[in-house]
Short mmCIF file of C-alpha atoms and ligand atoms in Angstrom, two decimals:
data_model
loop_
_atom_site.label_atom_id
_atom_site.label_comp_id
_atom_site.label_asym_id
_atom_site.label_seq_id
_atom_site.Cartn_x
_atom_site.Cartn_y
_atom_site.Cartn_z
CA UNK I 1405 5.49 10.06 -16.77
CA UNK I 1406 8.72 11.66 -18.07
CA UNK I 1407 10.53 9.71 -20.74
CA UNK I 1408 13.40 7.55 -18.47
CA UNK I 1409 17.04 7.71 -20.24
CA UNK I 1410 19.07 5.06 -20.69
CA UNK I 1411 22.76 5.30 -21.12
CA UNK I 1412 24.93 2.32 -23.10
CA UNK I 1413 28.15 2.12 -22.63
CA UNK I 1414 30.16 -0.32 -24.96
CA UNK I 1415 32.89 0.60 -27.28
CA UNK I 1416 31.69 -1.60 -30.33
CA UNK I 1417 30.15 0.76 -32.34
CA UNK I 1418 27.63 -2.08 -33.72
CA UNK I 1419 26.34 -3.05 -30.41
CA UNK I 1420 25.75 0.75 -29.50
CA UNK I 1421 23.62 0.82 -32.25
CA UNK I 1422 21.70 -2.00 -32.39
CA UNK I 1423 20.67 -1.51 -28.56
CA UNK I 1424 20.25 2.25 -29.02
CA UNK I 1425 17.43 1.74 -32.07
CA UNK I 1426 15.69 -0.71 -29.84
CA UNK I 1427 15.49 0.94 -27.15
CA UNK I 1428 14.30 4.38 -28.63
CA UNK I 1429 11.67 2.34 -30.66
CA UNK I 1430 10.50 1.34 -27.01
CA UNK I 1431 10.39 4.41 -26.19
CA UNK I 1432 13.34 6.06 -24.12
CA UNK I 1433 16.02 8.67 -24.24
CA UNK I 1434 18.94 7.14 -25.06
CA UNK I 1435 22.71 8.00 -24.50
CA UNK I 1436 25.98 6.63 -25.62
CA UNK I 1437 29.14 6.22 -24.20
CA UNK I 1438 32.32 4.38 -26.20
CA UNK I 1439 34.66 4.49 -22.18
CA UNK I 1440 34.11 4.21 -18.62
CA UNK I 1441 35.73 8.26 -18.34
CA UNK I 1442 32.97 8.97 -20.80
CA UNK I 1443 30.33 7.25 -18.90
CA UNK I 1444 30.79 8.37 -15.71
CA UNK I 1445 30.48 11.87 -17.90
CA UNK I 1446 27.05 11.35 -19.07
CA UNK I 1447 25.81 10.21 -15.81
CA UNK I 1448 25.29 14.44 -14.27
CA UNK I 1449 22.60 14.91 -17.55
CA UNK I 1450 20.48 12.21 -15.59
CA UNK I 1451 20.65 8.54 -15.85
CA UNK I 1452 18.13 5.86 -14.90
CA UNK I 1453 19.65 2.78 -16.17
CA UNK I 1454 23.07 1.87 -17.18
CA UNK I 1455 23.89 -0.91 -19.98
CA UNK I 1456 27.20 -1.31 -19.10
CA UNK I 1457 30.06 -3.37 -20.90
CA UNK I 1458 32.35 -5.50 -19.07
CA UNK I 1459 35.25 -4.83 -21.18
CA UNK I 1460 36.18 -1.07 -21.72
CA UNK I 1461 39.59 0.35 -23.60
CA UNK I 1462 40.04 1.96 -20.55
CA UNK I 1463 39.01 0.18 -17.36
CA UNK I 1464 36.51 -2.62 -16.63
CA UNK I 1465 32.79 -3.03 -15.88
CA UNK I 1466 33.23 -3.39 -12.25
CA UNK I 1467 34.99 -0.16 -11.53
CA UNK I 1468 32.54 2.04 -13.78
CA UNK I 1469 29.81 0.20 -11.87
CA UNK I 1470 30.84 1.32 -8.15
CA UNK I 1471 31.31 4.78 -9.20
CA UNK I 1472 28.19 5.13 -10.98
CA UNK I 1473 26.63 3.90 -7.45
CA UNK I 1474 28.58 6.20 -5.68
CA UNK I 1475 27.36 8.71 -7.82
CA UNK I 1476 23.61 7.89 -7.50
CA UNK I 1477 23.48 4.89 -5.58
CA UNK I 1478 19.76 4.57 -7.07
CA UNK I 1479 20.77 4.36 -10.59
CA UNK I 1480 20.43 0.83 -12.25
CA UNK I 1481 22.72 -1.05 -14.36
CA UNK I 1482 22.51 -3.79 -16.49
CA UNK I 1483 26.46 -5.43 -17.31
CA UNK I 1484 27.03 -6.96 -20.47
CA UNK I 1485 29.67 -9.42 -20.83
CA UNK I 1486 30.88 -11.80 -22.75
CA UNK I 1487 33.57 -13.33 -20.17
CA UNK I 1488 31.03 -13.77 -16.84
CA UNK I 1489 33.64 -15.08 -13.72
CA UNK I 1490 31.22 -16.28 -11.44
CA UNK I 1491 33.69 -14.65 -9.16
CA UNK I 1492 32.98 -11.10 -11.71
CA UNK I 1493 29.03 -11.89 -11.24
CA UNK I 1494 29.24 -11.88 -7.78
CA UNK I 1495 31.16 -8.69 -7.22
CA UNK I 1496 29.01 -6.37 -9.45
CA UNK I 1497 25.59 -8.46 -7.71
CA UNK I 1498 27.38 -6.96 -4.35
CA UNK I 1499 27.67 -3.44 -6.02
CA UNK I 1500 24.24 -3.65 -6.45
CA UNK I 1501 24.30 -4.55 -10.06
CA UNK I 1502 20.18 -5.24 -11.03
CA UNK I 1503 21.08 -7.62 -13.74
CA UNK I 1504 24.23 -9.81 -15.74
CA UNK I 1505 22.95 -10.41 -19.31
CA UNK I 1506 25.97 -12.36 -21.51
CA UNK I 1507 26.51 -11.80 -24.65
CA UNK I 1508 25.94 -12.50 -27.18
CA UNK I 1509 22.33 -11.05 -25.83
CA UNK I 1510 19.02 -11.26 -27.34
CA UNK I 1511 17.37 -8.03 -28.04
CA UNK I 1512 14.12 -8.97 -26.68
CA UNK I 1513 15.05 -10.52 -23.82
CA UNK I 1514 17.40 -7.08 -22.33
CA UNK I 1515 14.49 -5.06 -23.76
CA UNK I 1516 12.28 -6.55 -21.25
CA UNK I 1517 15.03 -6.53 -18.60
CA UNK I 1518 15.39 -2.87 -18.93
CA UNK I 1519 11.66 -2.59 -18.88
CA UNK I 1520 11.13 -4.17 -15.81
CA UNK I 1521 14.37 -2.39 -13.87
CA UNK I 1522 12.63 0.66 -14.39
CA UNK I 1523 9.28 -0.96 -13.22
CA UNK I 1524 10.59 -0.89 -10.27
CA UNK I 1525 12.75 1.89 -9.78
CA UNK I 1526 9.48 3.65 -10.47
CA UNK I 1527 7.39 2.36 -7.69
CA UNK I 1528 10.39 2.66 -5.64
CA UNK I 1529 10.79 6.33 -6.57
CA UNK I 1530 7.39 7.33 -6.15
CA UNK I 1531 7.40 5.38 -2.90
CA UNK I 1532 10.41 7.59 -1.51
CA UNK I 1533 8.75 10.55 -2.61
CA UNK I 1534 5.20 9.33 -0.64
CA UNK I 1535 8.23 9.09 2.32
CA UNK I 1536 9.81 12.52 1.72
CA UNK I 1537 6.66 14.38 1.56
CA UNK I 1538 5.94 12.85 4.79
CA UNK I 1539 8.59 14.56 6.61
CA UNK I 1540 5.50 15.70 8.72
CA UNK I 1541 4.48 12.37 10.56
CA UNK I 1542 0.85 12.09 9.01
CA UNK I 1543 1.01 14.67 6.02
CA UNK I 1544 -1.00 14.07 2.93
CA UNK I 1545 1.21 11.83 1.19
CA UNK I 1546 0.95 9.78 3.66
CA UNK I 1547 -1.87 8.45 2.07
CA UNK I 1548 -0.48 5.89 -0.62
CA UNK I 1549 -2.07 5.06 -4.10
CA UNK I 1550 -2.41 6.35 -7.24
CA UNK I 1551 -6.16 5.50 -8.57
CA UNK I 1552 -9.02 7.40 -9.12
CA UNK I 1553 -10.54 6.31 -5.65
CA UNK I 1554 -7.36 7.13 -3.68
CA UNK I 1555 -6.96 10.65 -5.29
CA UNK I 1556 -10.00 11.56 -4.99
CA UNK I 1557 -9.61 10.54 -1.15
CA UNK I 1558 -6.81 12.45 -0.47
CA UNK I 1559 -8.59 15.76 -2.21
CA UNK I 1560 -11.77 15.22 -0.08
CA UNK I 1561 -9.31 14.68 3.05
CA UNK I 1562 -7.14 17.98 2.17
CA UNK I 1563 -10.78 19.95 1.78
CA UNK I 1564 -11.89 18.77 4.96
CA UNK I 1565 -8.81 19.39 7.09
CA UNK I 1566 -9.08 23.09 6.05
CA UNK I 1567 -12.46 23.13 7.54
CA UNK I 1568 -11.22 23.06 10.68
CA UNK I 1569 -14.31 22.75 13.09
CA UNK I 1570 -16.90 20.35 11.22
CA UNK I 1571 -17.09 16.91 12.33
CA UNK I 1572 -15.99 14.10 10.34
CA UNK I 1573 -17.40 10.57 9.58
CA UNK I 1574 -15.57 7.80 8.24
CA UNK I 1575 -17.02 4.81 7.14
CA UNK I 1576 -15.21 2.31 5.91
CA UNK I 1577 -14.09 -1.43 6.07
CA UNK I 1578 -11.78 -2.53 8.56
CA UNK I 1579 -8.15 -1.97 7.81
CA UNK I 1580 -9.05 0.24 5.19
CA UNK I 1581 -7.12 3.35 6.15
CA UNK I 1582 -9.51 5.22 8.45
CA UNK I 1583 -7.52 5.58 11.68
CA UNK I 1584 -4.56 6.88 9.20
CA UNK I 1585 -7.04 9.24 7.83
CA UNK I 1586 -8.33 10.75 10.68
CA UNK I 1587 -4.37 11.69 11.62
CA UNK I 1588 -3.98 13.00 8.34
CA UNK I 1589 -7.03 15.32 9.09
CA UNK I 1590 -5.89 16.33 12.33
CA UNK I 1591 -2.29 17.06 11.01
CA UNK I 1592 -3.09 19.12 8.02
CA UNK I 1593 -5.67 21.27 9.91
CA UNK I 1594 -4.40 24.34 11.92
CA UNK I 1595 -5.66 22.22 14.77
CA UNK I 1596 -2.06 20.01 14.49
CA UNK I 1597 0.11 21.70 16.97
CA UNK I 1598 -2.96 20.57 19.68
CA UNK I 1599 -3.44 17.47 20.53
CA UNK I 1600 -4.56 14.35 18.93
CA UNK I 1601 -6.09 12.31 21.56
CA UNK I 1602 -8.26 8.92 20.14
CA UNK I 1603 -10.55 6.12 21.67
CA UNK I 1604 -11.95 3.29 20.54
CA UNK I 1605 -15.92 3.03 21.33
CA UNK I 1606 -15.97 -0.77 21.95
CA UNK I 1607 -13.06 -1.03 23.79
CA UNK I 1608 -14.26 0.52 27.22
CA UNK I 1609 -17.65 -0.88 29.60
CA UNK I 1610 -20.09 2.65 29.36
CA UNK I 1611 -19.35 4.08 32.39
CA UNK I 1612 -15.13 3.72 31.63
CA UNK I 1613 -15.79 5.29 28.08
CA UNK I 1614 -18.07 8.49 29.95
CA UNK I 1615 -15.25 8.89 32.37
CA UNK I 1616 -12.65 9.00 29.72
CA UNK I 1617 -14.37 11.00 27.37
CA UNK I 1618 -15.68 13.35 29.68
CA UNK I 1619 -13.16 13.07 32.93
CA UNK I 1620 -14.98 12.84 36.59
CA UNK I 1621 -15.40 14.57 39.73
CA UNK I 1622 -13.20 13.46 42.78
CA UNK I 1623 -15.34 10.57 44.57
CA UNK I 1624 -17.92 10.72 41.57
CA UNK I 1625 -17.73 6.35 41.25
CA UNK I 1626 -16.14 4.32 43.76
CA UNK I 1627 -12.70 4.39 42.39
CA UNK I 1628 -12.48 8.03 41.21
CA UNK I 1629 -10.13 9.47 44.00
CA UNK I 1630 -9.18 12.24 42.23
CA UNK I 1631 -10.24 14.62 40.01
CA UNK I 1632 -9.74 13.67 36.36
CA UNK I 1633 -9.82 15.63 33.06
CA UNK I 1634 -11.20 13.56 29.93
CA UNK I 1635 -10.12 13.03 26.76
CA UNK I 1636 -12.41 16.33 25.19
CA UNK I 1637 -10.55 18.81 27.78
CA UNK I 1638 -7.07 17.20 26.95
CA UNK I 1639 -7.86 17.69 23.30
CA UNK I 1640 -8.76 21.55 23.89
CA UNK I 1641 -7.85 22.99 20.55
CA UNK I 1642 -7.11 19.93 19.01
CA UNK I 1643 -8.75 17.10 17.36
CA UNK I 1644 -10.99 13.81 19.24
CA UNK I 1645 -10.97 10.81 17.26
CA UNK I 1646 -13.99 8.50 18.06
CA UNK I 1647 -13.51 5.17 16.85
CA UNK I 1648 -16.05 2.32 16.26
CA UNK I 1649 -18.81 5.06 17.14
CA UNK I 1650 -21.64 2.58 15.83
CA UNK I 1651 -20.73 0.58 19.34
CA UNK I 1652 -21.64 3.33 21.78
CA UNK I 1653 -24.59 2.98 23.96
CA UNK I 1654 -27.44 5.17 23.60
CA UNK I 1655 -27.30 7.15 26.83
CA UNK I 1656 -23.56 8.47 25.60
CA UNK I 1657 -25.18 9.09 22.21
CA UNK I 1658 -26.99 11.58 23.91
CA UNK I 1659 -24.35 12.95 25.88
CA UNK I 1660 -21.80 13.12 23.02
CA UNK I 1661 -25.09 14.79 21.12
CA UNK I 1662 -25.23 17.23 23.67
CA UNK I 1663 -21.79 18.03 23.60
CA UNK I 1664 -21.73 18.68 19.80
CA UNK I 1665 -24.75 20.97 20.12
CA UNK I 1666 -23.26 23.42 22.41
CA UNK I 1667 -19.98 22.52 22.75
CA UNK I 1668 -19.50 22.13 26.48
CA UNK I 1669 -20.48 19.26 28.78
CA UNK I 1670 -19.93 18.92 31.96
CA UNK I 1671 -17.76 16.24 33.98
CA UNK I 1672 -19.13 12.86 35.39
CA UNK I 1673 -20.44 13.75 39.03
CA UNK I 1674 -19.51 17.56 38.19
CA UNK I 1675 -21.87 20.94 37.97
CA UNK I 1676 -19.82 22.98 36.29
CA UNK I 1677 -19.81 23.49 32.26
CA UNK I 1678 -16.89 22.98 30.18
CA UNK I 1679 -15.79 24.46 27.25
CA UNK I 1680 -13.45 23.53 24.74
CA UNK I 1681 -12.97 23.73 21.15
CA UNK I 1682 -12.27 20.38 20.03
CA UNK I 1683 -13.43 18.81 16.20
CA UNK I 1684 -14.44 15.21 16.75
CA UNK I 1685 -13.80 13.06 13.70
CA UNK I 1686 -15.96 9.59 14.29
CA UNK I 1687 -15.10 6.42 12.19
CA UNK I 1688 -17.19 2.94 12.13
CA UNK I 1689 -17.26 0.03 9.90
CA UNK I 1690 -20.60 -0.91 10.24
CA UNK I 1691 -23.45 1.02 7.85
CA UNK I 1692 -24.91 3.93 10.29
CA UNK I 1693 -27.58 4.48 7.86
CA UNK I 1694 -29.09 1.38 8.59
CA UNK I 1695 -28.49 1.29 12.29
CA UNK I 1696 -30.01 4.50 12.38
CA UNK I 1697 -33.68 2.56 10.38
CA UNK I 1698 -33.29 0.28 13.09
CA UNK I 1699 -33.08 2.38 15.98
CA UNK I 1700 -29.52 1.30 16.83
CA UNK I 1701 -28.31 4.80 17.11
CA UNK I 1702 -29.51 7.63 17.32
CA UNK I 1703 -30.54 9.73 13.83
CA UNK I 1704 -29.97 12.92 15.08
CA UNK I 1705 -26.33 12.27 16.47
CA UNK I 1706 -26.12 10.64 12.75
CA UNK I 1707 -26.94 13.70 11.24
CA UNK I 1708 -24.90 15.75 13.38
CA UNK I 1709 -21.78 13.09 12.68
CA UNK I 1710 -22.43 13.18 8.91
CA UNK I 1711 -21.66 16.76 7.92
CA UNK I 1712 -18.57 15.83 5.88
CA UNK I 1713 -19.05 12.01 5.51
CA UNK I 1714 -15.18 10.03 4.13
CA UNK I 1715 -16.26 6.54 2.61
CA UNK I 1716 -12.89 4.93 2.89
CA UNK I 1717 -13.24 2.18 -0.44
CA UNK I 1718 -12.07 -1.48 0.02
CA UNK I 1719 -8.96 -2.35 -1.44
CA UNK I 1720 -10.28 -5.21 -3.63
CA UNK I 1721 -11.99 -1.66 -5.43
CA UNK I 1722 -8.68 -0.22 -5.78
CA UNK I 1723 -6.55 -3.00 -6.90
CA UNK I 1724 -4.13 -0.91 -8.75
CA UNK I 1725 -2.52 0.58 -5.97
CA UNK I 1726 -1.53 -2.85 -4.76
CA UNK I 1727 1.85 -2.85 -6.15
CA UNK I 1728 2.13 0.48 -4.64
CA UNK I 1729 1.26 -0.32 -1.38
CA UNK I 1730 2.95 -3.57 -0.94
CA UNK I 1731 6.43 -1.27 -2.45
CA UNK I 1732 5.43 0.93 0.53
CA UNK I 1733 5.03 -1.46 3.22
CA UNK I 1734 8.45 -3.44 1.91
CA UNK I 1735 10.29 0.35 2.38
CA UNK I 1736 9.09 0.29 5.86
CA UNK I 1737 9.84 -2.94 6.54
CA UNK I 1738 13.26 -2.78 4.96
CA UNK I 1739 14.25 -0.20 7.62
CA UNK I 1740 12.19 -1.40 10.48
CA UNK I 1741 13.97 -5.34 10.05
CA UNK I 1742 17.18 -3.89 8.74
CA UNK I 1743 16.76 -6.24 5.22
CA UNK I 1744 17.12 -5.00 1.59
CA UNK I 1745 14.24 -6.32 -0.13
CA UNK I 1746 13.79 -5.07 -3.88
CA UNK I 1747 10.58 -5.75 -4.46
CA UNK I 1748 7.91 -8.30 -5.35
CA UNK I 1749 8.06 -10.36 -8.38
CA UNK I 1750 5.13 -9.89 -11.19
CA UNK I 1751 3.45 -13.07 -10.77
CA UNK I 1752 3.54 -12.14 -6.69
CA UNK I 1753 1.77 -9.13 -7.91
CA UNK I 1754 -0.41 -10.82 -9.74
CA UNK I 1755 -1.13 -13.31 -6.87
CA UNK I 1756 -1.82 -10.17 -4.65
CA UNK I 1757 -4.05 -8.33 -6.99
CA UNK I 1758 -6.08 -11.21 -8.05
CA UNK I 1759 -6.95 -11.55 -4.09
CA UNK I 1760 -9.85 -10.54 -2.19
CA UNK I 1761 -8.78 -8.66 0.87
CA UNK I 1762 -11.10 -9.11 3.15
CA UNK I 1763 -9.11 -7.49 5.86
CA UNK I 1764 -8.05 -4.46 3.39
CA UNK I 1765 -4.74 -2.75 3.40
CA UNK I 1766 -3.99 -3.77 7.07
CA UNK I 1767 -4.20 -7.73 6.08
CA UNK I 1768 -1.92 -6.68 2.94
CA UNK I 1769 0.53 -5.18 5.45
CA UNK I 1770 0.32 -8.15 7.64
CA UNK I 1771 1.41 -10.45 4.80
CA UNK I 1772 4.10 -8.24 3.55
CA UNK I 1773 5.83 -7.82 6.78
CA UNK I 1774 5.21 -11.90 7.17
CA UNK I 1775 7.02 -12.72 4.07
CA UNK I 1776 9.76 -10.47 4.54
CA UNK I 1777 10.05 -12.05 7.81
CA UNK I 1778 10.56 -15.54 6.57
CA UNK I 1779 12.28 -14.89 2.95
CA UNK I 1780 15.94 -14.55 2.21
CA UNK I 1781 15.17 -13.95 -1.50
CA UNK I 1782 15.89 -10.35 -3.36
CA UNK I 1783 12.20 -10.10 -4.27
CA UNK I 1784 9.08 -11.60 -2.64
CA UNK I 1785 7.91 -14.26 -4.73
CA UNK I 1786 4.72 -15.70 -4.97
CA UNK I 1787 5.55 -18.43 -2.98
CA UNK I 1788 6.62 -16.03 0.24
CA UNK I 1789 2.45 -15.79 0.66
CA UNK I 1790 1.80 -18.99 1.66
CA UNK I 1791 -1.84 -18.14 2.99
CA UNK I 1792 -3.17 -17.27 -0.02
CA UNK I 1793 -2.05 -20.25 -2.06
CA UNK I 1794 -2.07 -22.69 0.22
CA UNK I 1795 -5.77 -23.68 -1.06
CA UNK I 1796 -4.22 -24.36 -4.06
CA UNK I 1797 -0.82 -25.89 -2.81
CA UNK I 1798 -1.78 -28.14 0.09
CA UNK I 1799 -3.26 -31.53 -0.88
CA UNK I 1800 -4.08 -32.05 3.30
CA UNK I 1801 -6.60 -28.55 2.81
CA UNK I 1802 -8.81 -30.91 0.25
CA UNK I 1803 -9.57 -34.14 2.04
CA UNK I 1804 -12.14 -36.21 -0.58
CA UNK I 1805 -15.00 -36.38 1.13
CA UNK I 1806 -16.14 -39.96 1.27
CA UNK I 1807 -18.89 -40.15 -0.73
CA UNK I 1808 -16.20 -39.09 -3.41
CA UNK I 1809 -17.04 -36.05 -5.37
CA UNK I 1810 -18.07 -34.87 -8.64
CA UNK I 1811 -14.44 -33.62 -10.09
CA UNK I 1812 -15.79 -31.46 -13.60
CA UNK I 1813 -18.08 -30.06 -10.99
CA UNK I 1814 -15.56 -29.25 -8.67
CA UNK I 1815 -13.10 -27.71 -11.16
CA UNK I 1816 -16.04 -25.50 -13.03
CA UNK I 1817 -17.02 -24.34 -9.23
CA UNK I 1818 -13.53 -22.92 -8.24
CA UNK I 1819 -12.81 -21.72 -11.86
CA UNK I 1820 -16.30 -19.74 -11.11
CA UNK I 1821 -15.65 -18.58 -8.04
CA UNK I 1822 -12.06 -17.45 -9.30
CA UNK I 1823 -13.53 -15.65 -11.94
CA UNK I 1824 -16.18 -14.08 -9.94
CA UNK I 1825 -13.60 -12.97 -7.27
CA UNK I 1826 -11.07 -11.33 -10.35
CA UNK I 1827 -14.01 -9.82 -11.88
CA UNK I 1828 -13.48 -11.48 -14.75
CA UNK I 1829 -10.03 -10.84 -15.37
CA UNK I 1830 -8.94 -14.48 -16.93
CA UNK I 1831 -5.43 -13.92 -16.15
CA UNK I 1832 -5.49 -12.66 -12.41
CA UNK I 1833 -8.29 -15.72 -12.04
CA UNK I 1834 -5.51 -17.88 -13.29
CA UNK I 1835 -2.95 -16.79 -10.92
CA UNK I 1836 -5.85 -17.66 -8.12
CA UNK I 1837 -5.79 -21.43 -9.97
CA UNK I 1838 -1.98 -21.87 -10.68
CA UNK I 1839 -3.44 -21.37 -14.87
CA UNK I 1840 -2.14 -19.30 -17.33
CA UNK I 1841 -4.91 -16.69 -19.05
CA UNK I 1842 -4.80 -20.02 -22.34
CA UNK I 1843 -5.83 -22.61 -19.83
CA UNK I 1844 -8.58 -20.76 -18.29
CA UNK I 1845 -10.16 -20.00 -21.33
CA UNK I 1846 -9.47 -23.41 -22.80
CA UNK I 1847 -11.77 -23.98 -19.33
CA UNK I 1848 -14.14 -21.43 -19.58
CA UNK I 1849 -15.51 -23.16 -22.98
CA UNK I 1850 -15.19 -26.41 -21.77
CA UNK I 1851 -17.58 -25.77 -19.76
CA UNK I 1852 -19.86 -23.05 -21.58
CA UNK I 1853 -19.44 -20.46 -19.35
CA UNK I 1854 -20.58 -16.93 -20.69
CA UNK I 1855 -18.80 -14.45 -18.84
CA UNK I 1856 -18.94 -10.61 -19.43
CA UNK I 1857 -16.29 -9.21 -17.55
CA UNK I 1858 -17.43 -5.99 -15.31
CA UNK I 1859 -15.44 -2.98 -16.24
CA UNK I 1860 -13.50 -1.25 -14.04
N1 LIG Q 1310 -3.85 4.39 1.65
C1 LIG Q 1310 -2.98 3.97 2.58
N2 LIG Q 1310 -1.68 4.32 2.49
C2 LIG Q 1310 -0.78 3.88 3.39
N3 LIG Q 1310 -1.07 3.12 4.43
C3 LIG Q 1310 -2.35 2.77 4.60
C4 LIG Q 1310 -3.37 3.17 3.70
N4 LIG Q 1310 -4.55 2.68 4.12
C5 LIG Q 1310 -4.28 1.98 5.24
N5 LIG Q 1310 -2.96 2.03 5.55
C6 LIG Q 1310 -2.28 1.35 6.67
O1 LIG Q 1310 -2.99 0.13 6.90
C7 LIG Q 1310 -3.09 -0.15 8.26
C8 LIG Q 1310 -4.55 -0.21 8.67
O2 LIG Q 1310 -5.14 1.08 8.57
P1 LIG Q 1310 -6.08 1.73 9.69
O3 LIG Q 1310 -6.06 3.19 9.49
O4 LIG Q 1310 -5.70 1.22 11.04
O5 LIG Q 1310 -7.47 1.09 9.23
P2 LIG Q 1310 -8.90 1.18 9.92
O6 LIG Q 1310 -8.83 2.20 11.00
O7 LIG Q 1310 -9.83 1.57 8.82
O8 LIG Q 1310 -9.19 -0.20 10.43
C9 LIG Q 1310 -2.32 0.95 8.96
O9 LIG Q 1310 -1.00 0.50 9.15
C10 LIG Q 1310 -2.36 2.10 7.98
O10 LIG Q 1310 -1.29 2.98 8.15
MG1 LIG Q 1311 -9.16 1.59 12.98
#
């Protein structure tokens, strides 16, 4: 990541200095400016965060501050004053101001302001690039996260949309991304300007799904009055997404089997063969392998599905791109509900990460679009996911049974099971038990627990 420059504007000499030392020590470019004229100067060699003086020789804080965001309404600044109006404080919060600090300041303390400004301007700019990239509905970038898994995803998926006629498995959790991924495959391939036509497996009784897939006859069931194309001759030249394939039946195994092997089928109650050049991309969330050793499905159609297999992880195996993903999510939301949202605070990170996610990115979704719905703050807090902490908030969820319990037992069981959900990680564990990382090891030799953390 490129070094981010900071620009401090203040015409006491002293205060220049003693800010600009610290700062470089921490490790950022650092510019000076003694007036607002000379400010707004700097601001064209690149800027990401302002520490701005109230009192200038030749104008005030405020004024510098809306032209700077008229100038790059992204940049962030940090005023410093001595003389804080609540009426002042409000006006440069409405500019967008990200911070007041009074002085006299402590170093430490606008250090770690500054640090965690650009925090977020960070995942905010790397979200908006993720958005620009995606000019094309389902490009690449659509695909948010930064780890090792995630990268490695979107390389596999941009290798496998230039092979444009294989078919495609995804496996994966639900919620974990797999419907997105298919689109992403369809819209990178040279296959995008045909359609994308999808159906879910389980959603349809057999005969329904063998209509749709494969259209019918005029008069070939009871209600088929007319002739109907399916969804594989709609798709000519395009790209059939099969979803929850692990629910079809065994006679449209064979059929879709057949179709894959010679590419043509024929419609229901119909003689003719049709062709078409479609590439199916099939997704499940159950483990074909094994329905295949049970005879659930069919291990040839397996093999035929499985020629360039996507595992989709779980997010609990990616928990870095949390933060990412939840920035990404609040973007969308912030247009879609017309709010300004900033952010999430670190401990509502922390609450996040430390979680299991059963239900994967679409359950993180769901409780970022919740909160935003229901809170009026700047920043999601902790508190704004009720769901996840209620277990540890509401008294009514833990009704003493009545033969009483065993309370040392208790409290070494869910300090276990915290631990064992966090992987070991004492401090997201103690975000799970409303402890700081001190009082969860205080607890973890209490009660002679030997823990060896996995890595990851
Ligand atoms: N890596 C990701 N980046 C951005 N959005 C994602 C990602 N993974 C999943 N999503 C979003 O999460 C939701 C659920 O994903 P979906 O593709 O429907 O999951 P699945 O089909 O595996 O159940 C969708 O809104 C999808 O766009
Ligand atoms: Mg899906």
């Amino acid at each position: 990541m490129p070094k981010a420059t900071i620009l401090i504007v203040d015409d006491e000499a002293l205060i220049r200095w003693s800010l600009s030392e610290r700062l470089k020590a921490d490790g950022y470019d650092v510019l000076e400016a003694e007036t607002g004229k000379a400010a707004i100067e700097q601001l064209s060699g690149g800027v990401d965060l302002v520490l701005l003086d109230y009192r200038l020789p030749d104008t005030d804080g405020v004024t510098v501050l809306r032209k700077m965001k008229e100038f790059d309404h992204d940049i962030l600044v940090i005023l410093l004053t001595a003389f804080a109006s609540v009426e002042t404080a409000v006006e440069a919060m409405k500019l967008g101001a990200y911070h007041f600090a009074n002085k006299p300041f402590n170093l430490d303390e606008v250090a770690a302001t500054v640090e965690r400004a650009l925090e977020t301007t960070r995942l905010r700019r790397e979200v908006r690039q993720f958005r620009s990239n995606a000019a094309r509905p389902y490009s690449l970038q659509r695909i948010v996260g930064g780890s090792a898994a995630i990268t490695a995803l979107r390389h596999l998926v941009a290798r496998v949309a230039v092979t444009p006629s294989s078919t495609v498995l995804l496996t994966g959790e639900s919620g974990t991304g797999k419907d997105l991924l298919a689109k992403v495959i369809h819209y990178a391939s040279d296959r995008s300007s045909s359609p994308f036509m999808n159906i879910t497996c389980s959603a349809l009784p057999e005969q329904l799904l063998e209509a749709e897939l494969f259209g019918h006859e005029r008069g070939a069931f009871t209600d088929a009055r007319m002739q109907k194309k399916g969804l594989l001759e709609t798709a000519d030249g395009g790209t059939v997404f099969l979803d929850e394939i692990g629910e079809m039946t065994p006679a449209l195994q064979a059929k879709l089997l057949r179709f894959l092997e010679e590419k043509s089928f024929k419609r229901v109650g119909g003689a003719a063969d049709i062709h078409v050049d479609v590439r199916v991309i099939a997704a499940t969330n159950r483990d074909l392998a094994k329905e295949v050793a049970s005879h659930a499905f069919r291990a040839d159609l397996f093999f035929r599905l499985n020629v360039l297999p996507i595992a989709v992880p779980p997010l609990r195996q990616h928990p870095k791109d949390i933060p990412l993903l939840a920035e990404y999510f609040i973007d969308a939301f912030n247009t879609e509900f017309r709010k300004r949202v900033l952010g999430a605070t670190p401990s509502a990170y922390a609450l996040l990460q430390s979680y299991g996610w059963p239900g994967n990115v679409r359950e993180l979704r769901n409780l970022i679009e919740r909160a935003m719905l229901l809170s009026d703050s700047d920043r999601l807090d902790a508190r704004d996911f009720p769901a996840m902490t209620t277990a540890i908030s509401a008294d009514s969820e833990f009704e003493l049974p009545p033969a009483g319990v065993d309370l040392e037992q208790l409290e070494r069981s869910l300090l276990l099971q915290a631990l064992q959900r966090c992987r070991g990680n004492q401090t997201r564990a103690g975000a799970l038990l409303g402890l700081n990382r001190d009082q969860i090891r205080y607890r973890i030799e209490k009660f002679g627990l030997s823990l060896t953390p996995e890595p990851h």
